[in-house]
mmCIF file of C-alpha atoms in Angstrom:
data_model
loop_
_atom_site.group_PDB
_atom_site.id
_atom_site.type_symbol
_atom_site.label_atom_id
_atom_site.label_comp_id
_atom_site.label_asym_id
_atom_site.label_seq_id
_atom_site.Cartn_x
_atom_site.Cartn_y
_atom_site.Cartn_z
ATOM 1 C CA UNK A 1 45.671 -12.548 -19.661
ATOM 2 C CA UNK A 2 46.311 -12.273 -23.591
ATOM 3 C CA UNK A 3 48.095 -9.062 -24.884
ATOM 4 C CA UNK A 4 45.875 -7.241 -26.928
ATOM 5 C CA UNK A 5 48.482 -6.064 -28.959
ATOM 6 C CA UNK A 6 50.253 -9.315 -29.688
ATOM 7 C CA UNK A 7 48.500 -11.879 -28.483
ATOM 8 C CA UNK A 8 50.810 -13.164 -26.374
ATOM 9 C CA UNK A 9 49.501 -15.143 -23.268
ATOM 10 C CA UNK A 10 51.308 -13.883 -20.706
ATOM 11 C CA UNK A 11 51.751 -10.469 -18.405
ATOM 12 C CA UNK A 12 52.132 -9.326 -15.298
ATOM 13 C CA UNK A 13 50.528 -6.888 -12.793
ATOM 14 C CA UNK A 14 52.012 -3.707 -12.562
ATOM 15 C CA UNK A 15 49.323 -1.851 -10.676
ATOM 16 C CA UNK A 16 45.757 -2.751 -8.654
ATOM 17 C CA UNK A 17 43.273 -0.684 -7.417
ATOM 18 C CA UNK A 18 39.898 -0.715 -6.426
ATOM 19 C CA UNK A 19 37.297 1.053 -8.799
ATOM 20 C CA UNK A 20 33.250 1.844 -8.592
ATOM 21 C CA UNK A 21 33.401 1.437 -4.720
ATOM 22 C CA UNK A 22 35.008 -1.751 -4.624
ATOM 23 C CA UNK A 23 32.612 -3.290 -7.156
ATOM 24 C CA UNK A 24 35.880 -3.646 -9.755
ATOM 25 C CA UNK A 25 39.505 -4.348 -9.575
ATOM 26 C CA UNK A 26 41.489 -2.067 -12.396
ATOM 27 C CA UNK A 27 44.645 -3.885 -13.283
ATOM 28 C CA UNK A 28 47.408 -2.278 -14.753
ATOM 29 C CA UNK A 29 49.270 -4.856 -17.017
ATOM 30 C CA UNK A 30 52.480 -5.291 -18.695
ATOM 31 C CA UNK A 31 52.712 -7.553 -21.757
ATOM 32 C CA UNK A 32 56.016 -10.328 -21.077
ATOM 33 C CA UNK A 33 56.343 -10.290 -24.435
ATOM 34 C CA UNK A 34 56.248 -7.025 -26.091
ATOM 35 C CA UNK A 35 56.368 -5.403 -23.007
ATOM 36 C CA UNK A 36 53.247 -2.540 -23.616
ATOM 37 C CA UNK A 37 50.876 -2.075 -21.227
ATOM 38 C CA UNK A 38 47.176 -2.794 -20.771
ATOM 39 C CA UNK A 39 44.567 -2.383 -18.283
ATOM 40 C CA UNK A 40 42.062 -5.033 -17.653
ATOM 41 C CA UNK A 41 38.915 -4.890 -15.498
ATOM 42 C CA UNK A 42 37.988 -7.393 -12.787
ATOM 43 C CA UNK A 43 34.445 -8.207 -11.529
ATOM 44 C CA UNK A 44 32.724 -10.629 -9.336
ATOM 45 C CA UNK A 45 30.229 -13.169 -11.284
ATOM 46 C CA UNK A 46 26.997 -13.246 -9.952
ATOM 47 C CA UNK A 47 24.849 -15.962 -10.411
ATOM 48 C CA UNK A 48 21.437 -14.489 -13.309
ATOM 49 C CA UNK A 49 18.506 -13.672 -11.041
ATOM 50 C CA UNK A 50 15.093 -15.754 -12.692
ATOM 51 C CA UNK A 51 11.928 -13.347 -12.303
ATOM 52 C CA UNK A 52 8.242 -15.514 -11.786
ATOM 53 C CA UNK A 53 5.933 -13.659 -13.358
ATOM 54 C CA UNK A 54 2.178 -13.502 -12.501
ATOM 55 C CA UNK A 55 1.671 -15.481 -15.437
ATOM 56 C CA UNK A 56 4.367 -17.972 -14.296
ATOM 57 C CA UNK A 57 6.478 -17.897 -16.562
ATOM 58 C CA UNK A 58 10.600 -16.926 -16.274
ATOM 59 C CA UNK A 59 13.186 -14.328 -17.741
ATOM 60 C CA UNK A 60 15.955 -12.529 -16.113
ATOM 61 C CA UNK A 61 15.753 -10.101 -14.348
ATOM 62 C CA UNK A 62 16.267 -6.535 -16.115
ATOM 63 C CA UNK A 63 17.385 -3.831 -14.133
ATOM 64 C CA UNK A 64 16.734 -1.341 -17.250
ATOM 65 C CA UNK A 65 12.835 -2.541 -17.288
ATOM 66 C CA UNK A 66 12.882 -1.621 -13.677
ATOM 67 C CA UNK A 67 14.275 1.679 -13.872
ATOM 68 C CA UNK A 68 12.145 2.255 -16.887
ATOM 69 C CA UNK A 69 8.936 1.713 -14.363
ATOM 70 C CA UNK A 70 10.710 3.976 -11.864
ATOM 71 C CA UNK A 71 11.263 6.543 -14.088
ATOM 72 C CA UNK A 72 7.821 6.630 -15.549
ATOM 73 C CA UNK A 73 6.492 6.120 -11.456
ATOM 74 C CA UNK A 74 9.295 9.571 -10.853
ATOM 75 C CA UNK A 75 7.985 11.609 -13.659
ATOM 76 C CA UNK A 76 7.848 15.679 -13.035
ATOM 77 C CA UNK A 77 8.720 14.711 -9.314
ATOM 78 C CA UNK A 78 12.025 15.596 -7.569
ATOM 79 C CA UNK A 79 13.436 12.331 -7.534
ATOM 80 C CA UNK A 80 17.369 12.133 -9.222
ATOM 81 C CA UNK A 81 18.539 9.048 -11.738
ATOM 82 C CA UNK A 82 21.117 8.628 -8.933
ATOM 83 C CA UNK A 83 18.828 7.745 -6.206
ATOM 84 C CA UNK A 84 16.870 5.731 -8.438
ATOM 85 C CA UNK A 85 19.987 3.784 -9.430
ATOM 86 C CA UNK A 86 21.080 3.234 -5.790
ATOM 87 C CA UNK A 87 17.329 2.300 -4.884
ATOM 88 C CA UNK A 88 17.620 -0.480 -7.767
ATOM 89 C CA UNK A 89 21.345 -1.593 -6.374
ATOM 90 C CA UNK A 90 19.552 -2.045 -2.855
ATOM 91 C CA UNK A 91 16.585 -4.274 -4.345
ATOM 92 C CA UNK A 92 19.035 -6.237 -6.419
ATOM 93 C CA UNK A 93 21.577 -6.771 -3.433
ATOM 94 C CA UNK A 94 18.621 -7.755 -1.559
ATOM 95 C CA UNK A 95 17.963 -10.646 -3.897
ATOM 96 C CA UNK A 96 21.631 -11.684 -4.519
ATOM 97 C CA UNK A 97 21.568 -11.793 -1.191
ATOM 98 C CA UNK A 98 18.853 -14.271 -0.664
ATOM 99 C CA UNK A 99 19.736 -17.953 -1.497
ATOM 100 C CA UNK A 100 17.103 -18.643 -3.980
ATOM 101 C CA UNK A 101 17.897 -17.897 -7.825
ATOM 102 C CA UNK A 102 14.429 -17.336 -8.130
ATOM 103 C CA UNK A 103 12.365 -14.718 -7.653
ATOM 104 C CA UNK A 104 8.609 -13.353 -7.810
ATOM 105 C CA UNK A 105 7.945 -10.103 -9.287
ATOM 106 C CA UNK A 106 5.387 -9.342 -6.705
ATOM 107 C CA UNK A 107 8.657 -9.560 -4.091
ATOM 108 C CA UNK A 108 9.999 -7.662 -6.209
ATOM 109 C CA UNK A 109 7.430 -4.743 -6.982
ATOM 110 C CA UNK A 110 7.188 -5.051 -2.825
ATOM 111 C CA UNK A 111 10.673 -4.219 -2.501
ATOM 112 C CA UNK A 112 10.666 -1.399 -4.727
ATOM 113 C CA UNK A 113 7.170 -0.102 -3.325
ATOM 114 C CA UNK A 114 9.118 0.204 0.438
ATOM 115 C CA UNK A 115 12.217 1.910 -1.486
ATOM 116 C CA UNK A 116 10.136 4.550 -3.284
ATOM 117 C CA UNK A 117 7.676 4.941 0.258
ATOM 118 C CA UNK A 118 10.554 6.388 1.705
ATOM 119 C CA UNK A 119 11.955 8.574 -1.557
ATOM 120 C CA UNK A 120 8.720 10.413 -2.546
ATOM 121 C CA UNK A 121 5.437 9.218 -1.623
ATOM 122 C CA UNK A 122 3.969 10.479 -5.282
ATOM 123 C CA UNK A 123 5.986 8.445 -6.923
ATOM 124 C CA UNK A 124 5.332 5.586 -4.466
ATOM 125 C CA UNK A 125 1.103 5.679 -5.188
ATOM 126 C CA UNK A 126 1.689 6.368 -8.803
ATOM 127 C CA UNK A 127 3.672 2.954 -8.433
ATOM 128 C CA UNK A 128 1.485 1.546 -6.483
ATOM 129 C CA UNK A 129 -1.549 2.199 -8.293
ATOM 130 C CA UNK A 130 0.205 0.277 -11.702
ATOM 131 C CA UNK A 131 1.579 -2.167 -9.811
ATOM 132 C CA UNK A 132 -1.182 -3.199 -7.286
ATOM 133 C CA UNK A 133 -3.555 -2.560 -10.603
ATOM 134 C CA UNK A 134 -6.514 0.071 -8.864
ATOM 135 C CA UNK A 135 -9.713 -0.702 -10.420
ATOM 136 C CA UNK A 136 -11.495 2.039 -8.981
ATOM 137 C CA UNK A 137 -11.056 5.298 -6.637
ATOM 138 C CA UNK A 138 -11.727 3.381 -3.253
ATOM 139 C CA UNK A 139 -8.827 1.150 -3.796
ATOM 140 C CA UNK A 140 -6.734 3.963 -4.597
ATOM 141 C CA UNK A 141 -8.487 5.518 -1.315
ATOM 142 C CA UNK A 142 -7.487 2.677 0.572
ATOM 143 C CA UNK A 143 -3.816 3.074 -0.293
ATOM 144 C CA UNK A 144 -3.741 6.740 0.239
ATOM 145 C CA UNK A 145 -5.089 5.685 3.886
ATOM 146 C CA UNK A 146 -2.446 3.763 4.262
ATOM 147 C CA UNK A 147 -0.444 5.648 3.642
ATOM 148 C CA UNK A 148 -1.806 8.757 5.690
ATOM 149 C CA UNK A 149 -2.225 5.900 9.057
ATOM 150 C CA UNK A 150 1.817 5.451 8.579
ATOM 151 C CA UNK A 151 2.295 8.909 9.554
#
């Protein structure tokens, strides 16, 4: 690891600890050469995940642009950023998890459609109705019954 304060190439580990619930290793590092200290940051790579769109074409996926739709789905209801943001770690461990790279954004909206069922059912046929596009009330009907049959 180079020094950031002279460059030099070489250090040891003074200290490790785990950090963000074992997502990170913190470092604490001493410079061989100039011996001041440093702390560095280690994560795990992941592979990018490839969103399919209904249009077919590809980008990565975005986990702003999908807590920008949850937000919006959340709006005025009692939902916190924090549950959102572990809702949105679940999806995306999900598809880590799975062995393809690739991945539709209707699996996707799917995912986060079961996630926000079981947060706050507003929010889940606000979602719902944007995401499954409603073209009229009986389709938004439908889901509602749906909905109501669960119970």
């Amino acid at each position: 690891m180079k020094c950031p304060f002279c460059g030099y190439e070489e250090s040891r580990v003074i200290d490790s600890r785990p950090t963000d619930e074992g997502e990170r290793i913190r470092r604490r590092r001493e410079c061989l050469n100039c011996q001041k200290r440093f702390t560095t940051y280690e994560i795990i790579e992941s592979l990018p995940i490839i969103v399919i769109k209904k249009d077919k074409s590809r980008e990565v996926f975005n986990r702003e642009k999908l807590l920008t739709g949850l937000l919006r789905a959340c709006e005025k209801r009692p939902v916190s950023l924090e549950s959102l943001e572990h809702m949105i770690d679940s999806i995306e461990a999900v598809i880590q998890n799975s062995l393809d790279r690739e991945v539709t954004s209707e699996k996707i909206g799917e995912l986060v459609m079961d996630k926000l069922r079981q947060v706050d059912e507003v929010s889940y046929v606000r979602f719902a109705s944007v995401y499954r596009q409603f073209k009229d009330i009986t389709t938004f009907r439908e889901e509602l019954n749906k909905l109501l049959d669960e119970k």
